[in-house]
């Protein structure tokens, strides 16, 4: 993509983001105003007349907004704000849905351009996951039955699995087997170093085939740290590739997490608070506005 095209694409995404944000604000003006009024109150502005003037609404509207956010007007003194405390805000469905729509404006055109690219597919899965989170927080009321959190959360799990799968495919295409083996070894040492996690170095899995036959698959590591698949059955053919290694290690980590939750306390060590061996440290440099 040329610099000009990149600039146009960035401008297009920015324009779409602003349009989406405007539409969301238009639908939720009263909710946003109530949140803003409550935030101003909680951070120290306790004059209703001033809040009404700034919001360009009546005092009665300010009183209603504060009541809607469970703010007690009689507690002006005893709950005076502490500037040293930084309070967060709850996760809201409309906010997450806005982020999902912005991400969708990026992911869908990219998928149309390169539908087989695993990184693009991972991006699309992440976008869909955000949409499902929004549905869990605020189930649609105009779509009929089937939208309760109990019914939508499995979809979030499915998109999470898709995201992990496409991420592993992207990594398998880039990394050499020796690099993946080193990563797995470092992760293993890091988990053991915490003193709170067991690791699974191998497993025997009983498989039932569509023919009705059963075979036992042994999953482990060879001398170089690369995943090895073995079985006494003649049905198993071929060796494990990089994607097999990543998926097998992910499965072993899941088994280890399950097992760790059921281990007696004596099987674990003291929890370590310092950096664990083998852990990788990444830092992100944020450009400064200062010259």
C-alpha angles and dihedrals in degrees: 000000000000123000090252093051091046090052092049091048092050090049091048093051091046091051092048091048091053092047092050092046091050092051091049092048091049091054095045104035096128093045092049092047092051090051091049093048091048092048091051090049094048093049093055112280100123100162110105093196091055092048091050091049094049093046091042092230135113124275089247089059091052091049089051092048092051091048090049088057093049094248115157110216091201091064095069094123105033095051098042108159120263109218089205092065120080113200124198130214129243121258109263128200095223092052093050091045090055090054090047092053092049090049089047090056087060101037102048097055089045090052091050089052098045112010094169097051105113093210091053090048090049089053091050091050090051090050092051090047090057090052091052091049087055090050091050091051095043112015113211112258098198101053101076125238126338100063104103117123089251089059099040101043093074087061089055090052090049093051089047090055090048090051091051092046095051091044090055091048090053091049093046089055092053107037131070118235090248090055092050091048090052091049091051092048092050091049090050092053091046092054093047090047092062090065090221105080135066119209130218111229093179146344142204112226125192110218125197111208125213087250089063093250121127130217135180116234119200115206118193145121129276124222092281096052095255119134116262126197119201137169140165088232121098088218092079110083134169132024131272118273129202094277090049089052093052094046093045092050091049090052092048091050090052091051090048092052090052092048093046091057089059100043121113115250091249090064091064131063135224114300111254119218097187126081112296121232115265095020117138120226119208125184127193118214113217113208113242124230089218118100 
